[in-house]
Amino acid sequence: MLKISTAPHFQTTRDTRSIMLDVVIALMPAALAAVLFFGINALLVIFTSVAGCVLFEYLACRYWLKTRNTTTDFSAVITGLLLAYNLPSSMPVWMTLVGCFMAIIVAKTCYGGLGKNIFNPALVGRVFLFISFPVQMTSWPQPHLARFWETDAQTGATTLGILKHLDAETSATALQGKLPGYWDMFAGNIGGCLGEVSALALLIGLFYLLWRRVITWHIPFYYVSTVFLITAVLWLSTGDPRYDPLTHLFSGGLLLGAFFMATDYATSPMNKKGQVIFAVGCGILTVAIRLWSAYPEGVSFAILIMNAFVPLIDKYVAPRFYGSRR
Amino acid sequence: MSKLKTFPMGGIHPDKYKITSESPIMDAGLPEIVYIPVKQHIGSPAKILVAKGDKVKVGTLLADADGIVSADVHSSVSGEVLKVEAVEGEFGYVEDMITIRVEGDEFEPSVDLSSDIAREIPFTAEEIIAKIRQAGIVGMGGAGYPTPVKTSIPSNKKVDTLIINGIECEPFLTADDRLMVEKAEQIVIGAKIINKILGIQNAVIAIDENKPHAVEAVSKVTKTYVGVNVQVCATKYPQGGEKQLITAITGREVPSGKLPADAGCLVQNVGTAFAIYEAVMKNKPLFERIVTVSGDACLHPANYRVRIGTPASFLIDKAGGLTPETAKVIFGGPMMGTAAFNINAPVTKLTSGILLLSEKTSRKAPENSCIRCAKCTEVCPVGLQPYLIARKVRGGNFDELRDCHVLDCIECGCCAYTCPARLPLLDYCKLAKSELKKK
Amino acid sequence: MENIILLSILVLGVTALAAAIVLYLVSRKFAVEEDDKITQIDEILPQANCGGCGKAGCHDFATACAGADEAGFAGLFCPVGGMKVMEQIASVLGFSVAAKEPTIAVLRCNGTCENAPAKIEYDGVSSCRIADRVSCGQTGCPSGCLRLGDCVKACPFGALHIDKTTGIPVVDENKCTSCGACVRACPRQLFEIRAIGKDGCRVYVACRNTQKGAVARKNCKAACIACLKCTKIHSDIKVENNLSYIPDTVSAEKFGAELAQTCPTGAIICTRCGENSHV
């Protein structure tokens, strides 16, 4: 028996699942880096987080939304990975699971599930943990390269944490030896959240995403360059080491946020113009929070705040349509 | 190598499957019975002039254009009119058709059957338009707009560029490609004839880069014709869309809701240009066309010269028959064509291809929820936001749709092709268009 | 310290007072005067907001009632509430209301899977409106049911469902309020609002195919072939465009069983017409 259907009779092979799988692959270098620098603890946090998110997603689909099971499309795996990347390696298992619950149930399912959430689920999970358990969330084990089984690493402050507690008068000389070098920051040999430490691993992931056309360059480029430009202007005009643009680029969660979380499909604008506004907004807020608020790091808050503006941006920013030019 | 011309917004690169681009055009032969619809164009159906039992020849006028936007319909075979009534068409809906039983192959004496190429154009613009009208020529790219109406530019508009559309951006189809390879000079003369109507000296034959043979053949001819040039364009779908092509070639945009003439352009398909040549220089009414019979479930894909009204099933049998793996029979290309309900439906002036697609290529995957990936807005060549249109149609907010410019949609299907959640975005856009037009 | 407490109380108090005054003034200025009757009628109405009356919703209907004169009121009817609600509204307005027979939606197609087997598979969105645009549907009948259930989705009262064995929708007599949502939703206008009939006994032609008999029969065994046999039973029955139509004036109790029996294709359906019934 023949079939009939509406045009087009041709469809790309790229479906939701294959796109999500590409994101998971792009996140793998960062996972490797995390395990390399933080050992078995990192593996434990990543595993707990992914398993927790997939489990909650399954339960939510089965008993609450009563829709098709969406765990097979890897979206929950991405949330799990991103949440883990936003946690220190010393995170207790139960706290990670609380984060998973917040991410999948509160930030995603409450809004109606896949594609309908307003806020990035992983970031909601992280911010919830950050506010509820500030001690655990800010004790950063120092990297211990290639010592896989070591579990009781020394803790210390992150680079941004050190910068935050500088007095304005402290001279640059007092900083000598306190801050890690640029190469360590680029490779990831610094204290911090699992996924954010290695700029190198994140860049590999970004190029994979761009190559596979999962995302376009707009959001990462505009976000990162906004942060870079503002700090560079401040640094050049004051010479204050707190404004060092390279440190701001390679430390903290900027690259992780700009490459993988601000580009999240569901919570970013639907057209190029809107995405640029969104990314620049994220950049300005990140710098503002890092430099002038009580928190040393502002990427998660910046992205969440801009997430709230996405419906507004989508409403008022439309792409130029053909035939509007005279 | 300079950057190939293309349109700036959106577009996709589907797999090409141009499996028949090397197959020469073959004569399909005559079927036993042809069904000739009286409406093969946009506008009002033609008025039927024949009755049951009449004897007709190839080129006999069967139905007369009714009104300005309409076109004559000629017999494509010689034989006896069996019936003049509604017959099931490709959608399964019945249409008025003239059914003719084929007897021999006798032509009207006015048709010039010589194969030599006539290069001098001894006619005035008015005479040419009259000849085109008498030949029942319509836009053969798929739109079916009567050509005499399209080429008669209102006096308040100025056309400076004629674009001959040799871009066949739909996968599988190669009818225009082969026509350009084999009838290059006739097409160029056709372009000169249209130039004469318009009173201009500038014609561009646009061919996309995946047709090297056509580019070569046409370029060779244009050397000897002043004012006709070949422009190679990038391979991108929907480059062959009228508005997209104008922007690609001239950089101009057709204003929303206006005609190409408002951008100073006239676009004609290569098939139409060839038909114009034959009508004007050879007195041949439009009774045959080139049809690609192809598809991944087709045993012997080929390009055929087919008499209008030949049932599709006749061509399918020629090309190896309806294979068991065939899931859909498509009239036209896979992007914009229609899946046939009735494979006995006839080839019309607008049928550029008949495709047999397998379940694997043509399957409509089940719908998922939108993940807001923004790919639909990225690929839309008109700059629409298909996801938004779909949402408003689903919610029944038809009043809000006017602001979405949905009437500018060219129905190319890029959005539905690219959607990873498999949403039927094009269906929603079409629904929105018809609802808005109703009001 | 006490000063601070006093000051804060004072500041807050003054702010609250100012805000209250502003709110009061604004509410006076922008107050919408509404007819008491509208509120009263609105309360009587079923609040289904289905649009079955032709108005935008129950409140719109109430406004229309309150503003209507006696003649205008006669033209208004709430199909969901029926006579009971209309009488109550009439008493509010002091009008009388003409008796109107209760109605129900009927499906004028009997193209079941058995009568009209599918000739082709429809692969696409489950929407009649969209399917109607690509072809005549799986059965080949250009006016028959497409079986994709736009009407089911449109029904605000859950009175419709697609019967799994026949493939066509079934109207639940107890739930149908004859609001007309299905009439508007069906792209082929297969639903008709008809009188419910005495004890649910009604007779109608379940076909809308206007093709010639032979063509129609090819696609559906239960198509009306315009044989004119029914017109001989009652003179009110007319055949136009190869299709018979039985108006409500034909008494179903008297002629229903006979009509259903006479129809050679079974296009005429008579519900609860005794033992000869087709349902």
Coordinates of C-alpha atoms in Angstrom, one line a residue, chain A:
Chain A
M1 CA 0.0 0.0 0.0
L2 CA 1.4 3.4 -1.0
K3 CA 1.7 6.2 1.4
I4 CA 0.7 9.9 1.2
S5 CA 2.0 12.7 3.2
T6 CA 2.6 16.4 3.1
A7 CA 5.8 17.9 1.6
P8 CA 8.7 17.8 2.3
H9 CA 9.3 14.1 1.7
F10 CA 12.9 14.4 2.7
Q11 CA 14.3 15.1 6.2
T12 CA 17.7 15.5 7.6
T13 CA 19.1 12.7 9.6
R14 CA 19.9 15.1 12.4
D15 CA 17.3 14.6 15.2
T16 CA 17.2 15.7 18.8
R17 CA 19.0 12.6 19.9
S18 CA 21.9 13.0 17.5
I19 CA 22.4 16.7 18.4
M20 CA 22.3 16.0 22.1
L21 CA 24.8 13.1 21.6
D22 CA 27.1 15.6 19.9
V23 CA 26.9 17.9 23.0
V24 CA 27.8 14.9 25.2
I25 CA 30.8 14.1 23.0
A26 CA 31.8 17.8 23.1
L27 CA 31.7 17.7 26.9
M28 CA 34.0 14.6 27.2
P29 CA 37.4 16.4 27.0
A30 CA 36.4 18.4 30.0
A31 CA 35.4 15.2 31.9
L32 CA 38.8 13.7 31.1
A33 CA 40.6 16.9 32.3
A34 CA 38.5 16.8 35.5
V35 CA 39.5 13.2 36.2
L36 CA 43.1 13.9 35.4
F37 CA 43.3 16.8 37.8
F38 CA 40.9 15.7 40.6
G39 CA 41.1 11.9 40.5
I40 CA 38.5 9.4 41.5
N41 CA 36.4 12.0 43.4
A42 CA 35.7 13.8 40.1
L43 CA 34.6 10.6 38.5
L44 CA 32.3 9.9 41.5
V45 CA 30.7 13.3 41.3
I46 CA 30.2 13.1 37.5
F47 CA 28.7 9.6 37.7
T48 CA 26.3 10.5 40.6
S49 CA 25.1 13.6 38.8
V50 CA 24.5 12.0 35.5
A51 CA 22.8 9.0 37.1
G52 CA 20.7 11.2 39.3
C53 CA 19.5 13.4 36.5
V54 CA 18.6 10.5 34.2
L55 CA 16.7 8.8 37.1
F56 CA 14.7 12.0 37.9
E57 CA 14.0 12.5 34.2
Y58 CA 12.7 9.0 33.9
L59 CA 10.5 9.3 37.0
A60 CA 9.2 12.7 35.8
C61 CA 8.3 11.4 32.4
R62 CA 6.8 8.3 33.7
Y63 CA 4.7 9.5 36.6
W64 CA 4.3 13.2 36.2
L65 CA 4.3 14.4 32.6
K66 CA 3.1 11.0 31.4
T67 CA 4.8 11.7 28.0
R68 CA 7.1 9.6 25.9
N69 CA 10.3 8.7 27.8
T70 CA 12.8 11.4 27.0
T71 CA 15.8 9.9 28.8
T72 CA 16.9 8.3 25.6
D73 CA 17.5 11.6 23.9
F74 CA 20.5 12.4 26.2
S75 CA 19.2 15.7 27.3
A76 CA 19.2 14.6 30.9
V77 CA 22.8 13.3 30.5
I78 CA 23.9 16.8 29.4
T79 CA 22.2 18.4 32.4
G80 CA 23.9 15.8 34.6
L81 CA 27.3 16.5 33.1
L82 CA 26.9 20.2 33.3
L83 CA 25.8 20.1 36.9
A84 CA 28.8 18.0 37.8
Y85 CA 31.1 20.3 36.0
N86 CA 29.8 23.1 38.2
L87 CA 30.6 21.3 41.5
P88 CA 33.9 20.9 43.3
S89 CA 35.2 17.3 43.4
S90 CA 34.7 17.1 47.2
M91 CA 30.9 17.3 46.9
P92 CA 29.1 14.8 49.0
V93 CA 26.9 12.4 47.0
W94 CA 23.6 13.3 48.6
M95 CA 24.2 17.0 48.0
T96 CA 24.8 16.2 44.3
L97 CA 21.5 14.3 44.2
V98 CA 19.7 17.3 45.7
G99 CA 21.2 19.4 42.9
C100 CA 19.9 16.8 40.4
F101 CA 16.5 17.0 41.8
M102 CA 16.4 20.8 41.6
A103 CA 17.7 20.7 38.0
I104 CA 15.5 18.1 36.6
I105 CA 12.3 18.3 38.7
V106 CA 12.1 22.0 39.7
A107 CA 13.8 23.7 36.8
K108 CA 12.7 21.4 33.9
T109 CA 9.7 19.3 34.7
C110 CA 7.8 22.0 36.5
Y111 CA 7.9 24.1 33.3
G112 CA 6.7 21.2 31.2
G113 CA 9.8 19.2 30.3
L114 CA 12.2 19.2 27.4
G115 CA 12.5 22.5 25.6
K116 CA 9.9 24.3 27.7
N117 CA 12.1 25.3 30.7
I118 CA 13.0 29.0 31.0
F119 CA 16.1 28.6 33.1
N120 CA 19.1 26.4 32.4
P121 CA 18.4 23.3 34.7
A122 CA 22.1 22.6 35.5
L123 CA 22.6 26.2 36.6
V124 CA 19.5 26.2 38.8
G125 CA 20.8 23.1 40.4
R126 CA 24.2 24.7 41.0
V127 CA 22.9 28.0 42.3
F128 CA 20.5 26.1 44.7
L129 CA 23.5 24.1 46.1
F130 CA 25.7 27.2 46.2
I131 CA 23.2 29.1 48.3
S132 CA 22.2 26.2 50.5
F133 CA 25.6 24.7 51.1
P134 CA 28.1 27.6 50.8
V135 CA 30.8 25.8 52.7
Q136 CA 30.9 22.6 50.7
M137 CA 30.4 24.6 47.5
T138 CA 33.4 26.9 48.0
S139 CA 36.0 24.5 49.4
W140 CA 38.0 23.8 46.3
P141 CA 40.4 20.8 46.3
Q142 CA 43.7 21.7 44.6
P143 CA 44.5 19.8 41.5
H144 CA 46.7 16.7 42.0
L145 CA 47.8 15.8 38.5
A146 CA 47.7 12.1 37.6
R147 CA 47.4 10.9 41.2
F148 CA 44.1 9.2 40.5
W149 CA 43.4 7.5 43.8
E150 CA 44.0 10.5 46.0
T151 CA 40.8 11.5 47.8
D152 CA 41.8 13.9 50.5
A153 CA 43.4 16.7 48.6
Q154 CA 44.3 20.1 50.1
T155 CA 41.7 22.7 49.6
G156 CA 42.3 26.3 48.7
A157 CA 40.8 29.3 47.1
T158 CA 40.1 29.7 43.4
T159 CA 41.9 32.3 41.3
L160 CA 38.9 34.6 41.3
G161 CA 38.6 34.1 45.1
I162 CA 42.1 35.3 45.6
L163 CA 41.5 38.3 43.4
K164 CA 38.3 39.1 45.3
H165 CA 40.0 39.4 48.6
L166 CA 42.8 41.6 47.4
D167 CA 42.8 45.1 48.9
A168 CA 42.9 47.8 46.3
E169 CA 46.2 48.9 47.8
T170 CA 47.9 45.5 47.6
S171 CA 50.7 45.9 45.2
A172 CA 51.2 43.5 42.4
T173 CA 54.4 42.2 44.1
A174 CA 52.4 40.8 47.0
L175 CA 50.6 38.7 44.5
Q176 CA 53.7 37.0 43.2
G177 CA 53.5 33.3 43.7
K178 CA 49.9 33.5 44.9
L179 CA 48.2 33.4 41.5
P180 CA 48.7 30.4 39.2
G181 CA 50.4 31.1 35.8
Y182 CA 48.5 31.6 32.6
W183 CA 49.6 28.2 31.3
D184 CA 48.3 26.4 34.4
M185 CA 45.0 28.3 34.0
F186 CA 44.8 27.4 30.3
A187 CA 45.5 23.7 30.8
G188 CA 43.5 23.4 34.0
N189 CA 46.0 22.9 36.7
I190 CA 44.1 25.2 39.1
G191 CA 41.5 24.8 41.8
G192 CA 37.9 25.1 40.9
C193 CA 34.8 23.3 39.7
L194 CA 35.3 20.1 37.8
G195 CA 34.5 21.2 34.3
E196 CA 35.6 24.8 34.4
V197 CA 39.3 24.4 35.1
S198 CA 40.7 23.3 31.8
A199 CA 40.2 26.0 29.1
L200 CA 42.0 23.7 26.6
A201 CA 39.5 20.9 27.1
L202 CA 36.5 23.3 26.8
L203 CA 38.0 24.8 23.6
I204 CA 38.3 21.3 22.0
G205 CA 34.6 20.8 22.9
L206 CA 33.6 24.1 21.4
F207 CA 35.3 23.4 18.1
Y208 CA 33.6 20.1 18.0
L209 CA 30.2 21.7 18.5
L210 CA 31.0 24.3 15.8
W211 CA 32.2 21.7 13.4
R212 CA 29.1 19.6 13.9
R213 CA 27.0 22.8 13.5
V214 CA 25.3 22.2 16.8
I215 CA 25.8 25.8 17.8
T216 CA 26.9 28.9 15.9
W217 CA 29.8 31.1 17.0
H218 CA 27.7 34.0 18.1
I219 CA 26.9 33.4 21.7
P220 CA 30.4 32.1 22.8
F221 CA 32.2 34.8 20.8
Y222 CA 30.1 37.8 22.0
Y223 CA 30.0 36.5 25.6
V224 CA 33.7 36.0 26.0
S225 CA 34.8 39.1 24.1
T226 CA 32.4 41.3 26.1
V227 CA 34.1 40.1 29.3
F228 CA 37.5 40.4 27.8
L229 CA 36.9 43.9 26.5
I230 CA 35.5 45.3 29.7
T231 CA 38.2 43.9 31.9
A232 CA 40.9 44.9 29.4
V233 CA 39.7 48.5 29.4
L234 CA 39.7 48.6 33.2
W235 CA 43.1 46.9 33.4
L236 CA 44.7 49.2 30.9
S237 CA 43.3 52.3 32.5
T238 CA 44.1 51.3 36.2
G239 CA 46.8 48.6 36.0
D240 CA 45.1 46.9 38.8
P241 CA 45.8 43.1 38.7
R242 CA 42.2 42.4 39.8
Y243 CA 41.2 43.4 36.3
D244 CA 43.7 41.2 34.4
P245 CA 41.6 40.2 31.3
L246 CA 43.5 36.9 30.7
T247 CA 42.9 35.8 34.2
H248 CA 39.2 36.6 33.9
L249 CA 39.1 34.6 30.6
F250 CA 40.8 31.4 31.8
S251 CA 39.7 31.2 35.4
G252 CA 36.3 30.6 36.8
G253 CA 33.4 29.3 34.8
L254 CA 33.4 31.8 32.0
L255 CA 34.4 29.4 29.2
L256 CA 32.2 26.6 30.4
G257 CA 29.3 29.0 30.7
A258 CA 29.9 30.7 27.4
F259 CA 30.4 27.5 25.4
F260 CA 28.0 25.1 26.9
M261 CA 25.4 26.8 29.1
A262 CA 24.6 30.1 27.5
T263 CA 24.3 28.2 24.2
D264 CA 21.7 25.9 25.7
Y265 CA 18.9 25.7 23.0
A266 CA 15.9 26.0 25.3
T267 CA 17.1 28.9 27.3
S268 CA 18.7 31.1 24.6
P269 CA 17.1 33.4 22.0
M270 CA 15.8 32.1 18.7
N271 CA 17.6 34.3 16.3
K272 CA 21.0 35.7 15.7
K273 CA 20.3 39.3 16.8
G274 CA 18.6 38.2 20.0
Q275 CA 21.5 35.8 20.7
V276 CA 24.0 38.7 20.4
I277 CA 22.0 40.8 22.8
F278 CA 21.7 37.8 25.2
A279 CA 25.5 37.1 25.0
V280 CA 26.5 40.7 25.6
G281 CA 24.1 41.0 28.5
C282 CA 25.6 37.8 30.0
G283 CA 29.1 39.3 29.6
I284 CA 28.3 42.6 31.2
L285 CA 26.5 40.9 34.2
T286 CA 29.4 38.4 34.6
V287 CA 32.0 41.2 34.9
A288 CA 29.7 43.3 37.2
I289 CA 29.2 40.4 39.6
R290 CA 32.8 39.3 39.6
L291 CA 34.2 42.8 40.2
W292 CA 31.6 44.6 42.3
S293 CA 29.5 42.1 44.2
A294 CA 30.2 39.9 47.2
Y295 CA 30.6 36.8 45.0
P296 CA 33.9 36.1 43.3
E297 CA 32.2 34.3 40.4
G298 CA 29.2 35.5 38.5
V299 CA 28.7 33.3 35.4
S300 CA 25.9 31.3 36.7
F301 CA 23.9 34.3 38.0
A302 CA 24.6 36.2 34.8
I303 CA 23.3 33.4 32.6
L304 CA 20.2 32.8 34.8
I305 CA 19.3 36.5 34.9
M306 CA 19.7 36.7 31.1
N307 CA 17.6 33.5 30.7
A308 CA 14.8 35.4 32.3
F309 CA 15.1 38.0 29.5
V310 CA 14.9 35.5 26.7
P311 CA 11.1 35.5 26.2
L312 CA 11.3 39.3 26.1
I313 CA 14.1 39.3 23.6
D314 CA 12.3 36.8 21.4
K315 CA 9.1 38.9 21.5
Y316 CA 10.8 42.1 20.3
V317 CA 13.8 40.9 18.3
A318 CA 12.7 39.3 15.0
P319 CA 15.0 38.4 12.2
R320 CA 14.9 40.6 9.1
F321 CA 12.4 39.1 6.7
Y322 CA 12.9 38.9 2.9
G323 CA 11.3 41.8 1.1
S324 CA 11.6 44.4 3.9
R325 CA 14.5 46.1 2.1
R326 CA 13.3 48.8 -0.3

